[in-house]
Short mmCIF file of C-alpha atoms in Angstrom, two decimals:
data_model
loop_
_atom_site.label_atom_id
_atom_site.label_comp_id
_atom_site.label_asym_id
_atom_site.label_seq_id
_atom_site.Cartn_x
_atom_site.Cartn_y
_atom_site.Cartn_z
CA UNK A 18 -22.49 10.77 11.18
CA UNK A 19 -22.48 12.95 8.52
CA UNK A 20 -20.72 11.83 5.46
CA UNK A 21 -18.14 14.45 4.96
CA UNK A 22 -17.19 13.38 8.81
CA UNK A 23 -17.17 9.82 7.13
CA UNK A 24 -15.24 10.77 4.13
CA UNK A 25 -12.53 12.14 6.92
CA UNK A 26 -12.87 9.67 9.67
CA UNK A 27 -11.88 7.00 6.42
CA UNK A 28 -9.32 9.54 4.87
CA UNK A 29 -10.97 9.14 1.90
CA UNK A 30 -8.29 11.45 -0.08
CA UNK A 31 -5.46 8.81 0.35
CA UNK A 32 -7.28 6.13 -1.91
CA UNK A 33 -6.72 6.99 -5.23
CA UNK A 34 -2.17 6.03 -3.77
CA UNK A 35 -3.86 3.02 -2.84
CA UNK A 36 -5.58 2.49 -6.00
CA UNK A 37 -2.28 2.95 -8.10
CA UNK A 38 -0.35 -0.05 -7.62
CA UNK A 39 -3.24 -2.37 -8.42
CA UNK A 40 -4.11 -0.56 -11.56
CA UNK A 41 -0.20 -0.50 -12.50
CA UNK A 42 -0.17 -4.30 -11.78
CA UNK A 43 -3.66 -4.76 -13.96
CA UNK A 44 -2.42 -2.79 -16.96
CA UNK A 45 0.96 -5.11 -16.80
CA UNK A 46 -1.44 -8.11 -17.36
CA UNK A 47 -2.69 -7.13 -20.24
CA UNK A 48 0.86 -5.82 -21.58
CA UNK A 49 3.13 -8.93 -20.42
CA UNK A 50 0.08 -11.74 -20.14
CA UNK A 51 -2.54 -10.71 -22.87
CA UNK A 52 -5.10 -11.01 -19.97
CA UNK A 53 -7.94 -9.60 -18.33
CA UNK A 54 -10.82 -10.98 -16.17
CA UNK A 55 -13.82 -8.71 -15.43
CA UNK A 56 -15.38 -10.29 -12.63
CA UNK A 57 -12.46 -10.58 -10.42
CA UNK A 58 -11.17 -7.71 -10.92
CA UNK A 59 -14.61 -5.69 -10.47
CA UNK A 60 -14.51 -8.05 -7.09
CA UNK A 61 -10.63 -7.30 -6.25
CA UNK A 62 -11.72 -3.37 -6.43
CA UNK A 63 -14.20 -3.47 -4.14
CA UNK A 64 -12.36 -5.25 -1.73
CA UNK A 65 -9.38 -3.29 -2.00
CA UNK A 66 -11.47 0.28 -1.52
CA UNK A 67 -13.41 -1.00 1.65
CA UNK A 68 -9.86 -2.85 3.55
CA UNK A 69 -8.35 0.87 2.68
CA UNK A 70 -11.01 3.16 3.98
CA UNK A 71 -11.24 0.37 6.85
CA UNK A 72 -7.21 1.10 7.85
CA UNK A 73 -7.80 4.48 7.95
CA UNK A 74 -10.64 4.05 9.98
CA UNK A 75 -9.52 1.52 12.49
CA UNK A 76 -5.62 3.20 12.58
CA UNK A 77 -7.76 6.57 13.64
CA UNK A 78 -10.46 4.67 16.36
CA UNK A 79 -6.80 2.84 17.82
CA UNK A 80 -4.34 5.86 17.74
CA UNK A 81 -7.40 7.36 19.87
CA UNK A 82 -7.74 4.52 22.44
CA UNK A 83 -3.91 4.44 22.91
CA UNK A 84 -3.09 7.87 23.29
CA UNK A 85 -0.98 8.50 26.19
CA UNK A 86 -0.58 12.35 24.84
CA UNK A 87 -4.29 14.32 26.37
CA UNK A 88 -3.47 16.96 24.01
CA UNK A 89 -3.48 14.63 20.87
CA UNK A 90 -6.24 12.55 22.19
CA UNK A 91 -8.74 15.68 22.88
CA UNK A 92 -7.63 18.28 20.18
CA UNK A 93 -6.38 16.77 17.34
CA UNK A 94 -7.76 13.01 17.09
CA UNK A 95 -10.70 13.27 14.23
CA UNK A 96 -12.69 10.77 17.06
CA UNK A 97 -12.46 14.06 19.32
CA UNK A 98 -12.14 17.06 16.45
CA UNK A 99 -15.69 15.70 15.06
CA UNK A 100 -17.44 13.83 18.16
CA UNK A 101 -17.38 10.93 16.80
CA UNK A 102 -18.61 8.38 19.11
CA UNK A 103 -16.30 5.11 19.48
CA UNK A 104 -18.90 2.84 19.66
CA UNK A 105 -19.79 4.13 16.11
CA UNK A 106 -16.24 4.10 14.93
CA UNK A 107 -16.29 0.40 15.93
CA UNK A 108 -19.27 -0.56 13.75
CA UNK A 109 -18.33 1.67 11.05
CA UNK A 110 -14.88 -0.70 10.94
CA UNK A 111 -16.42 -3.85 11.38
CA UNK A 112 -18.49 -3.38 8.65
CA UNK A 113 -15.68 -2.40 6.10
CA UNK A 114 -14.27 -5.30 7.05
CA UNK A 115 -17.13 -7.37 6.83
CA UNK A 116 -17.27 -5.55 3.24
CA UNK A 117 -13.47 -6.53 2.57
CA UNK A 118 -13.98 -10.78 3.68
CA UNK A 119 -17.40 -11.30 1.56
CA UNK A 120 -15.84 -9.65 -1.38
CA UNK A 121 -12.45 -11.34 -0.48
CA UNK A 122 -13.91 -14.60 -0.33
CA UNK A 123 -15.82 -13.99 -4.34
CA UNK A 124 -12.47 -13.60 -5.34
CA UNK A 125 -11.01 -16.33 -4.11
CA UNK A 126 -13.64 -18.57 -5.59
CA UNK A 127 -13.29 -16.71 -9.18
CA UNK A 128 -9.52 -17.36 -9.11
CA UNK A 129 -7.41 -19.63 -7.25
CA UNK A 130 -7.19 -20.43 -3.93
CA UNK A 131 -2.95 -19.64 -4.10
CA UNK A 132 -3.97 -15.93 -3.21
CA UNK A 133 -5.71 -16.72 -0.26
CA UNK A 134 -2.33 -16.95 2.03
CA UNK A 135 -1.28 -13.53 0.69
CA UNK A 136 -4.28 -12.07 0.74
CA UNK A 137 -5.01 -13.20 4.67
CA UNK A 138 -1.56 -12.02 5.18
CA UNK A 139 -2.42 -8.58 3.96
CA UNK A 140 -5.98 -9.06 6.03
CA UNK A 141 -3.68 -9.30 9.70
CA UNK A 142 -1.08 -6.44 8.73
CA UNK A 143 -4.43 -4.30 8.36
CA UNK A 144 -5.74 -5.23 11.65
CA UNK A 145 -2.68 -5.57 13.66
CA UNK A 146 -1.25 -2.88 12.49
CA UNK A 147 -2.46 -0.45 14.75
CA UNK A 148 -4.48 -3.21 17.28
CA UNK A 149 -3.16 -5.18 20.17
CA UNK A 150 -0.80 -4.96 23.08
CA UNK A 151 2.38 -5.46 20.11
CA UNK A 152 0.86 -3.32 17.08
CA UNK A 153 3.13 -3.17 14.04
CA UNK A 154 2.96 0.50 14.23
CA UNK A 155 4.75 1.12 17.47
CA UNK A 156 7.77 -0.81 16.21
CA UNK A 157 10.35 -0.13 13.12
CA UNK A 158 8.44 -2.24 10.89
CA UNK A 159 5.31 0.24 9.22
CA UNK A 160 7.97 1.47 6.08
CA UNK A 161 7.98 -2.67 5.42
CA UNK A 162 5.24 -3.44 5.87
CA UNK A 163 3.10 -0.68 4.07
CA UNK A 164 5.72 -1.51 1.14
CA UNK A 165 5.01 -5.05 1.63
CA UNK A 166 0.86 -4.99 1.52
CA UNK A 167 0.09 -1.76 -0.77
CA UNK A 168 3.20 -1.88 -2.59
CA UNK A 169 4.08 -5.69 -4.09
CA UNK A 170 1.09 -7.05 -2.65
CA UNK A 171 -0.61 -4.38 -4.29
CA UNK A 172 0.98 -4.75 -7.45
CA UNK A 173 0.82 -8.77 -7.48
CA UNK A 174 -3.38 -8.83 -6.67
CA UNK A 175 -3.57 -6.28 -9.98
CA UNK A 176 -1.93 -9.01 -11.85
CA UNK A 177 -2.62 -12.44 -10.29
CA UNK A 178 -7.12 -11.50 -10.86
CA UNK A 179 -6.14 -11.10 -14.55
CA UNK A 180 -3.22 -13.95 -15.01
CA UNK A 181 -4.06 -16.51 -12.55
CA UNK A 182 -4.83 -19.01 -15.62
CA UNK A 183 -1.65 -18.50 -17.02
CA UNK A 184 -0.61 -20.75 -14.06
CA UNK A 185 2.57 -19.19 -12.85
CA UNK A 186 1.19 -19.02 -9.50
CA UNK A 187 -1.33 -22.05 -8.33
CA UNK A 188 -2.41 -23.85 -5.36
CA UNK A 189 -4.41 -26.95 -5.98
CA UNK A 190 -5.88 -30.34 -3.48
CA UNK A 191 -4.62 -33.62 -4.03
CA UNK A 192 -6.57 -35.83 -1.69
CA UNK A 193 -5.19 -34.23 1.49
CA UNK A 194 -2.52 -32.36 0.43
CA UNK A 195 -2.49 -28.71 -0.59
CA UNK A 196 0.22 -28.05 -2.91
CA UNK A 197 1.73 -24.55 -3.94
CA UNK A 198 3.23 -24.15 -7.47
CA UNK A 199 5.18 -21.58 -9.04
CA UNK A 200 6.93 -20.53 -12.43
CA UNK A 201 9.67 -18.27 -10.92
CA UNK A 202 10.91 -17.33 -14.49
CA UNK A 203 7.22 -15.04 -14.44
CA UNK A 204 6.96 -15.13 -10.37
CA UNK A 205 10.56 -13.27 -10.51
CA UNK A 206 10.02 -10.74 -13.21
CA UNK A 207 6.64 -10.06 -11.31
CA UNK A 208 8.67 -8.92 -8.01
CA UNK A 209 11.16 -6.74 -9.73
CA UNK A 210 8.57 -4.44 -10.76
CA UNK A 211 6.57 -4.75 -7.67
CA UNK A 212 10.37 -3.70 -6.25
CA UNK A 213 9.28 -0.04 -7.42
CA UNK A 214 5.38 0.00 -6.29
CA UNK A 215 6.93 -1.22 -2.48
CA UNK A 216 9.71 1.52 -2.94
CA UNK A 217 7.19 4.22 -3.25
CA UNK A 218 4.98 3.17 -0.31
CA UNK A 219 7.78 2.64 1.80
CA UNK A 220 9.07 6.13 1.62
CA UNK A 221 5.21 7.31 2.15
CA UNK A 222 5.19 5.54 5.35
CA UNK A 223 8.69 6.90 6.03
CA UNK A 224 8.15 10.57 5.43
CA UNK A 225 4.55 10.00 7.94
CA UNK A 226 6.94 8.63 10.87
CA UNK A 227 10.00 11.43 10.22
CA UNK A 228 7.26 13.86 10.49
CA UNK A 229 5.56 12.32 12.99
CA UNK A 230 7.91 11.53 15.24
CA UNK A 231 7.68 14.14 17.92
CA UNK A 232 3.90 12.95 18.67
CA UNK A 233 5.01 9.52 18.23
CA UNK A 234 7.24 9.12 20.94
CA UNK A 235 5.03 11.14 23.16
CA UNK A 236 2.45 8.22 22.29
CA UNK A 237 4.73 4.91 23.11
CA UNK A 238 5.44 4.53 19.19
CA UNK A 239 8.98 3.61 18.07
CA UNK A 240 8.82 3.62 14.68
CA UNK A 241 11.68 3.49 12.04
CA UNK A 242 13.01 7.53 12.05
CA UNK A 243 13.55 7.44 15.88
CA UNK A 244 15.83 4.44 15.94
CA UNK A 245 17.98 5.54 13.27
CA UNK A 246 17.75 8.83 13.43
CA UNK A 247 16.31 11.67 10.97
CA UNK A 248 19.32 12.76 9.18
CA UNK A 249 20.07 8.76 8.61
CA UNK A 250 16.14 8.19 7.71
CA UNK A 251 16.38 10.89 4.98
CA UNK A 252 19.36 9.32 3.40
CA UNK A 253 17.15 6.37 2.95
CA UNK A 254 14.42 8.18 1.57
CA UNK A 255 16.62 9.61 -1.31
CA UNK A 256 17.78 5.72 -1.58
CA UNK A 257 14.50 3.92 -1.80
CA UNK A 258 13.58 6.26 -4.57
CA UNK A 259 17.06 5.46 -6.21
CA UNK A 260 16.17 2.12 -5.87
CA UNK A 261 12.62 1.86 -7.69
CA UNK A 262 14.43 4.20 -10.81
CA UNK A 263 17.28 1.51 -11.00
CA UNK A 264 14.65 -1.75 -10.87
CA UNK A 265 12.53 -0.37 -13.46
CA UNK A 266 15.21 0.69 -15.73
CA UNK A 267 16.59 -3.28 -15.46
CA UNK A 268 12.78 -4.34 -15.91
CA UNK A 269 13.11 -2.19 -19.31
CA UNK A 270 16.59 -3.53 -20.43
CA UNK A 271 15.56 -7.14 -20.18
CA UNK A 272 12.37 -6.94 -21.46
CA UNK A 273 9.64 -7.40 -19.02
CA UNK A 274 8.91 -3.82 -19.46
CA UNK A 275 8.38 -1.73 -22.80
CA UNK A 276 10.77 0.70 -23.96
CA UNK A 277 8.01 3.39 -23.50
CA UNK A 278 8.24 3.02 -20.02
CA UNK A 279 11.07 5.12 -20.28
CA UNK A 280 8.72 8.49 -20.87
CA UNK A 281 8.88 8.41 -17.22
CA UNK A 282 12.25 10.35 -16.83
CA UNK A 283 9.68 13.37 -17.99
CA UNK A 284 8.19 13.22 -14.45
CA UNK A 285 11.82 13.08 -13.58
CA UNK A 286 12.30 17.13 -12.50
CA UNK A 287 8.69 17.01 -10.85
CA UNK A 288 9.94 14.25 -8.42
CA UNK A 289 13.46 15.67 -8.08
CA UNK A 290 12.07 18.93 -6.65
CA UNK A 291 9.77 17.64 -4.35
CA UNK A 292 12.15 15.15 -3.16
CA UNK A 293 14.84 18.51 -2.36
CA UNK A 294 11.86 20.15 -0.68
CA UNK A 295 10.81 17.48 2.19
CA UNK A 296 14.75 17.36 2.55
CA UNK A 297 14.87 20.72 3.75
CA UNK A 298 11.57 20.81 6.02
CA UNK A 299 9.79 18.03 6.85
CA UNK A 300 5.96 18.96 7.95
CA UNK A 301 3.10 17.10 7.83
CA UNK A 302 0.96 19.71 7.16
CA UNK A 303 3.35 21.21 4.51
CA UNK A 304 5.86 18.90 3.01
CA UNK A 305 4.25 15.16 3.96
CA UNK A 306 1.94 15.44 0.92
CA UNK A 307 4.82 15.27 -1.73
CA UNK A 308 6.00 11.95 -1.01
CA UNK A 309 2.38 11.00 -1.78
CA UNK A 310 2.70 12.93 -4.83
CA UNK A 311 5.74 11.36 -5.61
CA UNK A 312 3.76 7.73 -5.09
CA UNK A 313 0.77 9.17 -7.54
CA UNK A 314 3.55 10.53 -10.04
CA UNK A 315 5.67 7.29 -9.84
CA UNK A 316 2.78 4.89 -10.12
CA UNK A 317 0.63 6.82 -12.31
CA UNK A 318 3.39 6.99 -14.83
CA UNK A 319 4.16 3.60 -15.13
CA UNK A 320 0.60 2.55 -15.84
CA UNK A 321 0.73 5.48 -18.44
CA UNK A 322 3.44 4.53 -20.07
CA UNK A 323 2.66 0.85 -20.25
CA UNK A 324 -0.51 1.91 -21.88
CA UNK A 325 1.36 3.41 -24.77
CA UNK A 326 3.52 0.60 -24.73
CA UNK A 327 0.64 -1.83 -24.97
CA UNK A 328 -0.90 0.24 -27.85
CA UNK A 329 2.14 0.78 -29.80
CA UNK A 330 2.84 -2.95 -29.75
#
């Protein structure tokens, strides 16, 4: 396999949206927490690029073995377009996620073992997604859960590597007994941002299925759009957007967030417009790549503007 075929067959081009929330949540450590812990977080990131390129991966090798559609299967599958061979496609996610456990396991050791339940619950909506007789993807649950994992989860990892011995978040043996404690007066601040990072990945997911719906009911998958409709699932695209601009302007009022964060209204008109375009067509060759724009934009200005904020302090 060549490595451009790699570089597709792993949809290499959608990791720097992955990459967004976790640097957002790592740049809030050191603005709300003062903190910032090099080997877990050099761990964390090489985790979190091999379980991405791994979904893409494995989401691409299953889509192919479940394809009830010949046309998709033969002429538009990347297994098909590039000859890749399955058996290859196998190893090549089985060792990403061989990649993703190793590296997962360092960083469990390095911090506390109170991420592990998250992070294994992040580990099975990566597999399952796609795999098994009742994937996640062939039901109205992919906006949730791709909010869920890359979104808060995202967000939460970024911060937890850095923060985890500020001990709002711990997990600790006595004898037996495993015991889970947590400081919701940081846990709860912590989520309300996140709120934002899982808005944007939810409507990424969202805009994939409304444009993908066609060839997703011709391939057994029931996801969100057909259920409720398209004109319904668009009104909740415009709403999940509303949503992440009204939890980060509370995050700035009370004071988990600095004032600068408000710079962001300058990307304001930029996501306005591309918002108004996927409204009036939704492609996936056209239109699909400005809600991931919107993700990069949304994302990439928070971390900006918490930068300022943390230099201006």
């Amino acid at each position: 396999m060549s490595l451009n075929t790699f570089l597709n067959f792993t949809r290499i081009q959608t990791l720097p949206a992955a990459l967004l929330s976790p640097i957002a949540g790592l740049i809030f450590s050191l603005y709300y927490f003062k903190s910032f812990h090099l080997a877990p977080t050099l761990l964390f990131f090489i985790g979190l690029i091999a379980i991405n390129l791994f979904v893409s991966a494995w989401n691409n090798l299953m889509d192919y073995q479940k394809a009830l559609d010949p046309e998709y299967k033969t002429h538009e599958n990347i297994l098909s377009t590039r000859q890749i061979p399955p058996i290859l496609a196998l190893k090549i996610c089985l060792s990403l996620l061989a990649i993703d456990v190793i590296v997962g396991v360092g960083v469990v050791l390095t911090t506390n073992i109170a991420i592990l339940p998250i992070g294994a619950l992040c580990f099975l909506i990566a597999i399952f997604y796609t795999f098994g007789p009742f994937a996640f993807s062939r039901f109205p649950l992919g906006e949730v859960l791709a909010g869920f994992a890359e979104g808060i989860c995202g967000f939460f990892f970024g911060i937890y590597i850095n923060a985890f011995d500020k001990e709002f978040f711990l997990a600790f043996f006595d004898k037996w007994r495993l015991t889970f404690t947590i400081d919701f007066a940081i846990f709860v601040p912590i989520v309300l941002v996140g709120i934002m990072c899982f808005c944007m990945n939810f409507n990424v997911m969202l805009a994939d299925n409304i444009c993908d719906i066609t060839q997703d009911e011709k391939n057994g998958r029931l996801t969100l759009p057909h259920y409720i409709g398209i004109p319904k699932a668009l009104k909740l695209y415009v709403a999940m957007y509303s949503l992440a601009s009204l939890t980060i302007l509370l995050a700035i009022i009370v004071g988990i967030l600095p004032k600068t964060v408000l710079l962001m209204l300058v990307i304001a008109p930029l996501i306005i417009k591309n918002i108004r375009t996927f409204l009036r067509k939704q492609d996936k060759r056209e239109t699909f790549i400005l809600s991931v724009n919107n993700l990069m934009l949304y994302n990439g200005a928070l971390a900006i503007t918490m930068v300022i904020g943390l230099i201006l302090r």
